[in-house]
XYZ file of N, CA and C in Angstrom:
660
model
N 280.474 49.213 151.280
C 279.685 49.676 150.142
C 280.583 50.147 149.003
N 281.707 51.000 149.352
C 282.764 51.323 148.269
C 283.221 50.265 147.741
N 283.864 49.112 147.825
C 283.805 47.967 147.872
C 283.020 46.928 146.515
N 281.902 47.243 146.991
C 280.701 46.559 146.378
C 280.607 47.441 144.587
N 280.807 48.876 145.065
C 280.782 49.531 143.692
C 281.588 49.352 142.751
N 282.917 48.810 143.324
C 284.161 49.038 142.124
C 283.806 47.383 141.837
N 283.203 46.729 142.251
C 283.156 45.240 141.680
C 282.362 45.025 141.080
N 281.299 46.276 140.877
C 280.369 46.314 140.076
C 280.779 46.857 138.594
N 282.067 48.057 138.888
C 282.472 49.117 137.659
C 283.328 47.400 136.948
N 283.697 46.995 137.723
C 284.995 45.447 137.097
C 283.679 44.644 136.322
N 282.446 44.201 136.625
C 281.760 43.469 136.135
C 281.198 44.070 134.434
N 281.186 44.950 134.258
C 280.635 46.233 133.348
C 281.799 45.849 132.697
N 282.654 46.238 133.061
C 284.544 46.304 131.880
C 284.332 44.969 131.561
N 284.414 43.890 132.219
C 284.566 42.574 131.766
C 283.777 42.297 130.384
N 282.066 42.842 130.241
C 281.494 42.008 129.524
C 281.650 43.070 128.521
N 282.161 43.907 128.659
C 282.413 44.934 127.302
C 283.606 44.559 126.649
N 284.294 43.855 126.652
C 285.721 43.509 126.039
C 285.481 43.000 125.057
N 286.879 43.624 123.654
C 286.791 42.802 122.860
C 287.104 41.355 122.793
N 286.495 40.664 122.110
C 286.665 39.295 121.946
C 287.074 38.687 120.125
N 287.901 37.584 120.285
C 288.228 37.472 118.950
C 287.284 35.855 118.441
N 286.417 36.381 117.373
C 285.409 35.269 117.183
C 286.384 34.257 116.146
N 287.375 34.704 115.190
C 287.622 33.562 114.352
C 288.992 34.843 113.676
N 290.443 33.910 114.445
C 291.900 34.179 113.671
C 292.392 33.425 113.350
N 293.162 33.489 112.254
C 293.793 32.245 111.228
C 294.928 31.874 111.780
N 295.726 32.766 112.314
C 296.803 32.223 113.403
C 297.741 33.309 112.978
N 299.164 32.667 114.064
C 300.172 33.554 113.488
C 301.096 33.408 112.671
N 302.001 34.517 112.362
C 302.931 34.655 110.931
C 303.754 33.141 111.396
N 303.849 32.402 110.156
C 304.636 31.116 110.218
C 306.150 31.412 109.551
N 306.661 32.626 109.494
C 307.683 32.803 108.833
C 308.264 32.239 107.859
N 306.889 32.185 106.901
C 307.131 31.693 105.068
C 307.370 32.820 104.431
N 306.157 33.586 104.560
C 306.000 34.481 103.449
C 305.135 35.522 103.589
N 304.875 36.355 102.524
C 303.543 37.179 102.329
C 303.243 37.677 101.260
N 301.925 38.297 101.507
C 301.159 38.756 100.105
C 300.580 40.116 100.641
N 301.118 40.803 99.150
C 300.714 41.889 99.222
C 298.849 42.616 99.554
N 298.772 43.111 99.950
C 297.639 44.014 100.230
C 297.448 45.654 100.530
N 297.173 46.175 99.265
C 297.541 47.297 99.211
C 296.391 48.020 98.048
N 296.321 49.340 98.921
C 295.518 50.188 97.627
C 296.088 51.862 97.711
N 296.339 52.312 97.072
C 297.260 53.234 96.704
C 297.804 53.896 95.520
N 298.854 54.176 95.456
C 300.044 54.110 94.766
C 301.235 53.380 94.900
N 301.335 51.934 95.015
C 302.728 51.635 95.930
C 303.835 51.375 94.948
N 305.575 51.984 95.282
C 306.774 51.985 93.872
C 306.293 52.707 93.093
N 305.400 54.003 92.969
C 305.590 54.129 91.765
C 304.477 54.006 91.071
N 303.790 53.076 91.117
C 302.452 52.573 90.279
C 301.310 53.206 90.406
N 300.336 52.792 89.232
C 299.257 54.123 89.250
C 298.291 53.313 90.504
N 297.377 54.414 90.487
C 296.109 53.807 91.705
C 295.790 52.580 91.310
N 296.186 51.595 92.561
C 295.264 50.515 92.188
C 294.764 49.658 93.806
N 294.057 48.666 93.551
C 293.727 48.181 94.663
C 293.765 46.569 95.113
N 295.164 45.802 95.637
C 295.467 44.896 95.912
C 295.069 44.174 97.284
N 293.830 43.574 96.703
C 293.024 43.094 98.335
C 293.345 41.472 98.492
N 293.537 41.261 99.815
C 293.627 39.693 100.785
C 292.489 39.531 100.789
N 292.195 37.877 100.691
C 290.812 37.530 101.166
C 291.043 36.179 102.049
N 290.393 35.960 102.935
C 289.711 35.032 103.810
C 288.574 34.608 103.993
N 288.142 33.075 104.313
C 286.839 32.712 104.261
C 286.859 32.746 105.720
N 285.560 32.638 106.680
C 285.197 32.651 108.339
C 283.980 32.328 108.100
N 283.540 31.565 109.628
C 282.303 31.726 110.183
C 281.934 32.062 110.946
N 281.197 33.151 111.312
C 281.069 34.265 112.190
C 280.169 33.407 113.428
N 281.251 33.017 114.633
C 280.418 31.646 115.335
C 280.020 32.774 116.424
N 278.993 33.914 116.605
C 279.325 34.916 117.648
C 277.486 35.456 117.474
N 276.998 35.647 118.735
C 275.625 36.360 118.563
C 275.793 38.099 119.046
N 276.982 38.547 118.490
C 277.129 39.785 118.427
C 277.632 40.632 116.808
N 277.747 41.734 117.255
C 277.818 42.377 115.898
C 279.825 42.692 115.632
N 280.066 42.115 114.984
C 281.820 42.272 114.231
C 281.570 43.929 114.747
N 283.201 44.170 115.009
C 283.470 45.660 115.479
C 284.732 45.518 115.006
N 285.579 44.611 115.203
C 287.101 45.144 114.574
C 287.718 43.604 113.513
N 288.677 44.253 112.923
C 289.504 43.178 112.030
C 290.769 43.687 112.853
N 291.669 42.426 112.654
C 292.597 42.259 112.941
C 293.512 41.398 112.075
N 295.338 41.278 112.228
C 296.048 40.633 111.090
C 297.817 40.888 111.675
N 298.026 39.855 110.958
C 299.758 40.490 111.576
C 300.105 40.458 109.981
N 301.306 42.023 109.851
C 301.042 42.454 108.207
C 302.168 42.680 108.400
N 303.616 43.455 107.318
C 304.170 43.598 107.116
C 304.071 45.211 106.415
N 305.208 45.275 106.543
C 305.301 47.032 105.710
C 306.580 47.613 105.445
N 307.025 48.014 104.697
C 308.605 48.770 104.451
C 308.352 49.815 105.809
N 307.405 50.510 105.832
C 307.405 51.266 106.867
C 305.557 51.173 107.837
N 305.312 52.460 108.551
C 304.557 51.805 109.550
C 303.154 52.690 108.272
N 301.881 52.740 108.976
C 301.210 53.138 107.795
C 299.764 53.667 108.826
N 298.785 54.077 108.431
C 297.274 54.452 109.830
C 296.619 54.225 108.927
N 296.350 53.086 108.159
C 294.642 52.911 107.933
C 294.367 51.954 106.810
N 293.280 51.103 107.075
C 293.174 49.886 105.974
C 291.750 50.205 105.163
N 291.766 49.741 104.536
C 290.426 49.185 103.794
C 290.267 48.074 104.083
N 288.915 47.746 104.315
C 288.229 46.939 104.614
C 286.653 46.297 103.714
N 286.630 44.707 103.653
C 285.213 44.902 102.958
C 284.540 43.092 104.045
N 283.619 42.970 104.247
C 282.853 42.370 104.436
C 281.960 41.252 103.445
N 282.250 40.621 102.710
C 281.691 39.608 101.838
C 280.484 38.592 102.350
N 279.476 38.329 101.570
C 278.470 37.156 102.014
C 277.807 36.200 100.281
N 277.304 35.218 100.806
C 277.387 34.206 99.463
C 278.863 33.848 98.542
N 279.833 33.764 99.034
C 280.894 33.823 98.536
C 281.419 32.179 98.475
N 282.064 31.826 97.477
C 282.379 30.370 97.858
C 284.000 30.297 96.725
N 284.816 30.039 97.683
C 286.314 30.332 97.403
C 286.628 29.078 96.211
N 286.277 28.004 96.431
C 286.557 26.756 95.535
C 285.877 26.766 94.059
N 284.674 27.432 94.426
C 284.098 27.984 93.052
C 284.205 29.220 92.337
N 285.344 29.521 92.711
C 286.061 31.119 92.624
C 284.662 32.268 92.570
N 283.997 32.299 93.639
C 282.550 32.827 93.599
C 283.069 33.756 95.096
N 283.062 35.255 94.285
C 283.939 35.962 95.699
C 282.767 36.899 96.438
N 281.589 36.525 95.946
C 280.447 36.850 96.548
C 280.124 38.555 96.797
N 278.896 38.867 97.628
C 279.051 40.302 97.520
C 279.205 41.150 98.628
N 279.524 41.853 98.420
C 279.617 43.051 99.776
C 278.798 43.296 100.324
N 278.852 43.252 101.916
C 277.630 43.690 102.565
C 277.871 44.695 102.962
N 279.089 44.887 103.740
C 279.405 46.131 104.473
C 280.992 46.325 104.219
N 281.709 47.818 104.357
C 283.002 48.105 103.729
C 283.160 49.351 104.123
N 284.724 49.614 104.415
C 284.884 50.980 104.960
C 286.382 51.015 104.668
N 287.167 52.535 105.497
C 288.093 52.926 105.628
C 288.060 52.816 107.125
N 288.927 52.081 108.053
C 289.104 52.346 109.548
C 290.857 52.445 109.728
N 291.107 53.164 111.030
C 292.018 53.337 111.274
C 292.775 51.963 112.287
N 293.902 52.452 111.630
C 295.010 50.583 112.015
C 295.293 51.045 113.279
N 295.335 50.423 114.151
C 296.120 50.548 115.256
C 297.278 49.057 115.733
N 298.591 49.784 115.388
C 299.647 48.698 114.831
C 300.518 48.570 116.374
N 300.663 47.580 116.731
C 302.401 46.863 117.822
C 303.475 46.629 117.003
N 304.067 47.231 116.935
C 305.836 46.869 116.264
C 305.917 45.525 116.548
N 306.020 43.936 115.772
C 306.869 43.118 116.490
C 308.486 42.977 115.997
N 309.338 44.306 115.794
C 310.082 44.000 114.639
C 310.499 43.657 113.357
N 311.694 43.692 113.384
C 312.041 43.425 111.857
C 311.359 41.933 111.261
N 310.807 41.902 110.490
C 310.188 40.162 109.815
C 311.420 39.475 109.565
N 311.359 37.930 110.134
C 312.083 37.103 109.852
C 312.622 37.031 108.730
N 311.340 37.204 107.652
C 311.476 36.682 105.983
C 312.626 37.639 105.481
N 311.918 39.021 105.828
C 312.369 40.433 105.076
C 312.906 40.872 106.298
N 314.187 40.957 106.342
C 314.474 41.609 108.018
C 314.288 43.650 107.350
N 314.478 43.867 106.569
C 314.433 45.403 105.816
C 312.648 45.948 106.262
N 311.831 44.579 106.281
C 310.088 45.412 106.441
C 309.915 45.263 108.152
N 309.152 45.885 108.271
C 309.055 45.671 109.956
C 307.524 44.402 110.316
N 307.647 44.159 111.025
C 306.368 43.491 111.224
C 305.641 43.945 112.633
N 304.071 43.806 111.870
C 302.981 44.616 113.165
C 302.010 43.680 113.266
N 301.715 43.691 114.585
C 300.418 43.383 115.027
C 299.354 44.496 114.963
N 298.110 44.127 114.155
C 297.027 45.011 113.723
C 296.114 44.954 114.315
N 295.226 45.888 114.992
C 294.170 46.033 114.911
C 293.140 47.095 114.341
N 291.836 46.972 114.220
C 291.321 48.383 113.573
C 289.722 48.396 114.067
N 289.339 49.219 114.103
C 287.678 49.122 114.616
C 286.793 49.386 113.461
N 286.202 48.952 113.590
C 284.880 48.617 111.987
C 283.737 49.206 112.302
N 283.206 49.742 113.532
C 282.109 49.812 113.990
C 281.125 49.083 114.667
N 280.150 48.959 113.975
C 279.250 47.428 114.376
C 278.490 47.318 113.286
N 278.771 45.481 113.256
C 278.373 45.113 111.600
C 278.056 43.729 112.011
N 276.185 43.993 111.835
C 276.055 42.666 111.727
C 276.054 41.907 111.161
N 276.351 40.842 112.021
C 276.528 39.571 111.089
C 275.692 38.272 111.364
N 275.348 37.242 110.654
C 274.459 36.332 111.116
C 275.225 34.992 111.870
N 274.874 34.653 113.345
C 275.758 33.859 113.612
C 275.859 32.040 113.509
N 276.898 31.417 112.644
C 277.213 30.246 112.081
C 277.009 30.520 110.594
N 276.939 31.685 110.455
C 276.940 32.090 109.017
C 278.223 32.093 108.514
N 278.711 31.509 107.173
C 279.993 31.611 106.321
C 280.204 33.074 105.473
N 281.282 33.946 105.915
C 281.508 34.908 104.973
C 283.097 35.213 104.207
N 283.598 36.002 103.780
C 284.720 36.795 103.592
C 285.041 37.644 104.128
N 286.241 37.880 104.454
C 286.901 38.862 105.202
C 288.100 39.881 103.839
N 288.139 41.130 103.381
C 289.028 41.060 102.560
C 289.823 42.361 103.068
N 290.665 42.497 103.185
C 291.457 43.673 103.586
C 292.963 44.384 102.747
N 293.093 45.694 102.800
C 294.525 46.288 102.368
C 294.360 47.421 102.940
N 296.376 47.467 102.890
C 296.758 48.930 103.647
C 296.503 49.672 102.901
N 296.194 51.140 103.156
C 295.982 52.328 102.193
C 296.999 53.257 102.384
N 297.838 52.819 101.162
C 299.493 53.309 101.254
C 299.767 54.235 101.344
N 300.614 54.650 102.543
C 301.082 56.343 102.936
C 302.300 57.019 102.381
N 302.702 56.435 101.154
C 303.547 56.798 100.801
C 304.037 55.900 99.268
N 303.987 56.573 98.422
C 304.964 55.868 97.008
C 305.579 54.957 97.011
N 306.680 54.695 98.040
C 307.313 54.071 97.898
C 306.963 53.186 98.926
N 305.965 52.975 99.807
C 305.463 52.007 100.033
C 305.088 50.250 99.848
N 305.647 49.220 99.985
C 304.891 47.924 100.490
C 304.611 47.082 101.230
N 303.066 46.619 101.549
C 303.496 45.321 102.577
C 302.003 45.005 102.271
N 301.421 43.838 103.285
C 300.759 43.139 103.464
C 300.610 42.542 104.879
N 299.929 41.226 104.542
C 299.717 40.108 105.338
C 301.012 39.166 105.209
N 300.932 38.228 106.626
C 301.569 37.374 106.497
C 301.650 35.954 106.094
N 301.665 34.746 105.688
C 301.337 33.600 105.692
C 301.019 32.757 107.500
N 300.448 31.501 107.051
C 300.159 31.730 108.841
C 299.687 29.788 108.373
N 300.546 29.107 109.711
C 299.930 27.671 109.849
C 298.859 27.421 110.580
N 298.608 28.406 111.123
C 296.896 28.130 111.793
C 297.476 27.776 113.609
N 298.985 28.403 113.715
C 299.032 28.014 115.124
C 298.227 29.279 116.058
N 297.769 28.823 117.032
C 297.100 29.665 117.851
C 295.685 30.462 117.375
N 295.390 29.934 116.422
C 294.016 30.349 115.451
C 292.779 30.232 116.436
N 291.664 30.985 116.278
C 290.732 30.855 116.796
C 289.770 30.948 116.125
N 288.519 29.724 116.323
C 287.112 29.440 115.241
C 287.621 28.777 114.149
N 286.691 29.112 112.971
C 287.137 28.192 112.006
C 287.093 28.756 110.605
N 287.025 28.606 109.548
C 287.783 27.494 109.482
C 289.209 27.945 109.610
N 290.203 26.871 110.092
C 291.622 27.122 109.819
C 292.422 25.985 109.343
N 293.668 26.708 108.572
C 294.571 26.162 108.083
C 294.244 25.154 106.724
N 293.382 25.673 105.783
C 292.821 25.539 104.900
C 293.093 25.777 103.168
N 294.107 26.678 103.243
C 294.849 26.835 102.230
C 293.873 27.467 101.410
N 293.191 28.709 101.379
C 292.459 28.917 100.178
C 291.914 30.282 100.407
N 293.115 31.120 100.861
C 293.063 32.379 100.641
C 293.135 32.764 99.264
N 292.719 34.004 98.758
C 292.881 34.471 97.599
C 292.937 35.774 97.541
N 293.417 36.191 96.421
C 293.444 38.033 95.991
C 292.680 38.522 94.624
N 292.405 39.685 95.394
C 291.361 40.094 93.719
C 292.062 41.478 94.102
N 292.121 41.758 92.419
C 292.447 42.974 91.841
C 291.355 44.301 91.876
N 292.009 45.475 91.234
C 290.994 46.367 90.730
C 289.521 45.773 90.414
N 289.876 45.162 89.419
C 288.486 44.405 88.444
C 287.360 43.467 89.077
N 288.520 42.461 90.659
C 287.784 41.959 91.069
C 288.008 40.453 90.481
N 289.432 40.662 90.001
C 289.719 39.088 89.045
C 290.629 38.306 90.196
N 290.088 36.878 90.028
C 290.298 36.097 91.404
C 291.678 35.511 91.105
N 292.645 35.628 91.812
C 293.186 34.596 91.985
C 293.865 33.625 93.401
N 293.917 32.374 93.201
C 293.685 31.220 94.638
C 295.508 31.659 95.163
N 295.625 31.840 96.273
C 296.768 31.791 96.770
C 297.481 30.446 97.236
N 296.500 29.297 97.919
C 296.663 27.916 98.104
C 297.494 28.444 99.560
N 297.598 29.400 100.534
C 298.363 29.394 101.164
C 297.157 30.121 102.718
N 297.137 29.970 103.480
C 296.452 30.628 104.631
C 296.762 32.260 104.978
N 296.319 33.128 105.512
C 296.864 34.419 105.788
C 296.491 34.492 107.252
N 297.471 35.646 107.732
C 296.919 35.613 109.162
C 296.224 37.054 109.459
N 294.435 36.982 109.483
C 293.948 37.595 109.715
C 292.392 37.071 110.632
N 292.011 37.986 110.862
C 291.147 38.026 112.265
C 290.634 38.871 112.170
N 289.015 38.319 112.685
C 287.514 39.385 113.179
C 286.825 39.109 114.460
N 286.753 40.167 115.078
C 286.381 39.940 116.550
C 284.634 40.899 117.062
N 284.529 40.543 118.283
C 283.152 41.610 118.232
C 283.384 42.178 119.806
N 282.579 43.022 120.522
C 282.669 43.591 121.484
C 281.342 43.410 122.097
N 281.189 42.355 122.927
C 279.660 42.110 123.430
C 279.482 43.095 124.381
N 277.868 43.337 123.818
C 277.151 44.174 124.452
C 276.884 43.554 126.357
N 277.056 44.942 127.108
C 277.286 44.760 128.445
C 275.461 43.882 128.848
N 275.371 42.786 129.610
C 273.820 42.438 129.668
C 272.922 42.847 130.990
N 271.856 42.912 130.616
C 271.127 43.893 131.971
C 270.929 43.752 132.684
N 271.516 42.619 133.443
C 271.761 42.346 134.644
C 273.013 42.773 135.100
N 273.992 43.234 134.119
C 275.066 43.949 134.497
C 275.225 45.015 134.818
N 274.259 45.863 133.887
C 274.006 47.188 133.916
C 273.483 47.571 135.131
N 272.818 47.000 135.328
C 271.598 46.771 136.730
C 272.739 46.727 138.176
N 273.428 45.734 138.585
C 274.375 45.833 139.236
C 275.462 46.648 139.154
N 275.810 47.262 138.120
C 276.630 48.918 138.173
C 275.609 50.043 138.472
N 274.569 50.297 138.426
C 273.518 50.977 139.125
C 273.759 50.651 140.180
N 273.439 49.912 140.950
C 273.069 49.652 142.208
C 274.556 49.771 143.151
N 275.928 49.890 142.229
C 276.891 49.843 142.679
C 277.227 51.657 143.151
N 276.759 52.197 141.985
C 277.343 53.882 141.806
C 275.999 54.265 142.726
N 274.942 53.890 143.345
C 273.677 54.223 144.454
C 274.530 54.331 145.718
N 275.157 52.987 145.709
C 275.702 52.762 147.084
C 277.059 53.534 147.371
N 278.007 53.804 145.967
C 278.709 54.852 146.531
C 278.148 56.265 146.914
N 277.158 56.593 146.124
C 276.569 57.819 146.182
C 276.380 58.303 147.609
N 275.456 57.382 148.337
C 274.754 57.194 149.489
C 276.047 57.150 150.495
N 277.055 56.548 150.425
C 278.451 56.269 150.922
C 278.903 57.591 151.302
N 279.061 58.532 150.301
C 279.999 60.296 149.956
C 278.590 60.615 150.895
N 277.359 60.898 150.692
C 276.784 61.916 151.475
C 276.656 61.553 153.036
N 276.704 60.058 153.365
C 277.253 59.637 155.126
C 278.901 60.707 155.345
């Protein structure tokens, strides 16, 4: 019966995991673009956002973004925005549905090939839960929220190796300013949105019936 319970607590963990619905891939050791809102060198407040197009191929609700970024140093927290009706070729950057401040949670992968002086991280961050409609086309737009003056970094460029969903390797990332003024990068970025499916009740149901049988187990 003890047995039976912990394979029930393993079935529960399994369907709660995050999952990654659509990443552009990883750093191809070209380049990068800034993404930043702050003060960064020196400069007055401003707000330097990445954008990405996706299709949210997932019948759950987005919970985290993800990205492999760059930074002179390490940094805790991005901005984030959520875009819908947006169409990149018609420089049409569409509107916000949902947008926040979440906290980064960064992996050192070392010094960047490009810039051996910036370090490079693997990102993640939690968004909450944000629905989204699924096979629906949106934007993804993100920047670090600079911890310091002398602060820079970003995203990386990315060939779409190891990418997941679609679209990838498409060339038609872009950046908008303060104002919201577009311009086409022609180059891919490597960023990523994932969701955390909800556990289903037949799962739930069998972790019940698992924590009964230990219960019943302790009072024998």
């Amino acid at each position: 019966m003890k047995f039976f319970g912990l394979i029930s607590l393993g079935l529960l963990a399994s369907s709660s995991f995050a999952s990654v619905v659509w990443y552009n891939g990883d750093d191809d050791g070209n380049r990068g673009f800034a993404a930043l809102s702050g003060t960064p060198n020196g400069q007055g407040n401003f707000e330097f956002r990445q954008c990405e197009d996706f299709v949210w191929n997932s019948p759950n609700n987005a919970t985290f973004v993800m990205g492999t970024m760059v930074g002179t140093s390490s940094f805790s927290q991005i901005n984030w925005e959520i875009r819908d009706n947006g169409n990149i070729f018609m420089n049409q950057i569409g509107n916000v549905i949902a947008s926040g401040t979440a906290n980064a949670q960064l992996t050192s992968l070392g010094s960047w090939s490009v810039v051996p002086s910036f370090i490079e991280f693997a990102m993640t961050a939690d968004i909450g839960s944000v629905p989204l409609q699924n096979g629906h086309y949106y934007i993804l737009d993100m920047a670090i929220v600079v911890p310091d003056a002398l602060f820079t970094g970003g995203f990386t460029t990315t060939s779409g190796a190891n990418g997941v969903g679609s679209p990838l390797n498409n060339a038609n990332s872009f950046s908008l300013d303060p104002a919201d003024n577009f311009t086409v990068n022609f180059f891919d970025l490597s960023m990523g949105i994932g969701d955390s499916p909800v556990p289903e009740p037949a799962s739930i149901a069998v972790l019940g019936l698992g924590v009964v049988c230990l219960l019943r187990k302790k009072k024998k």
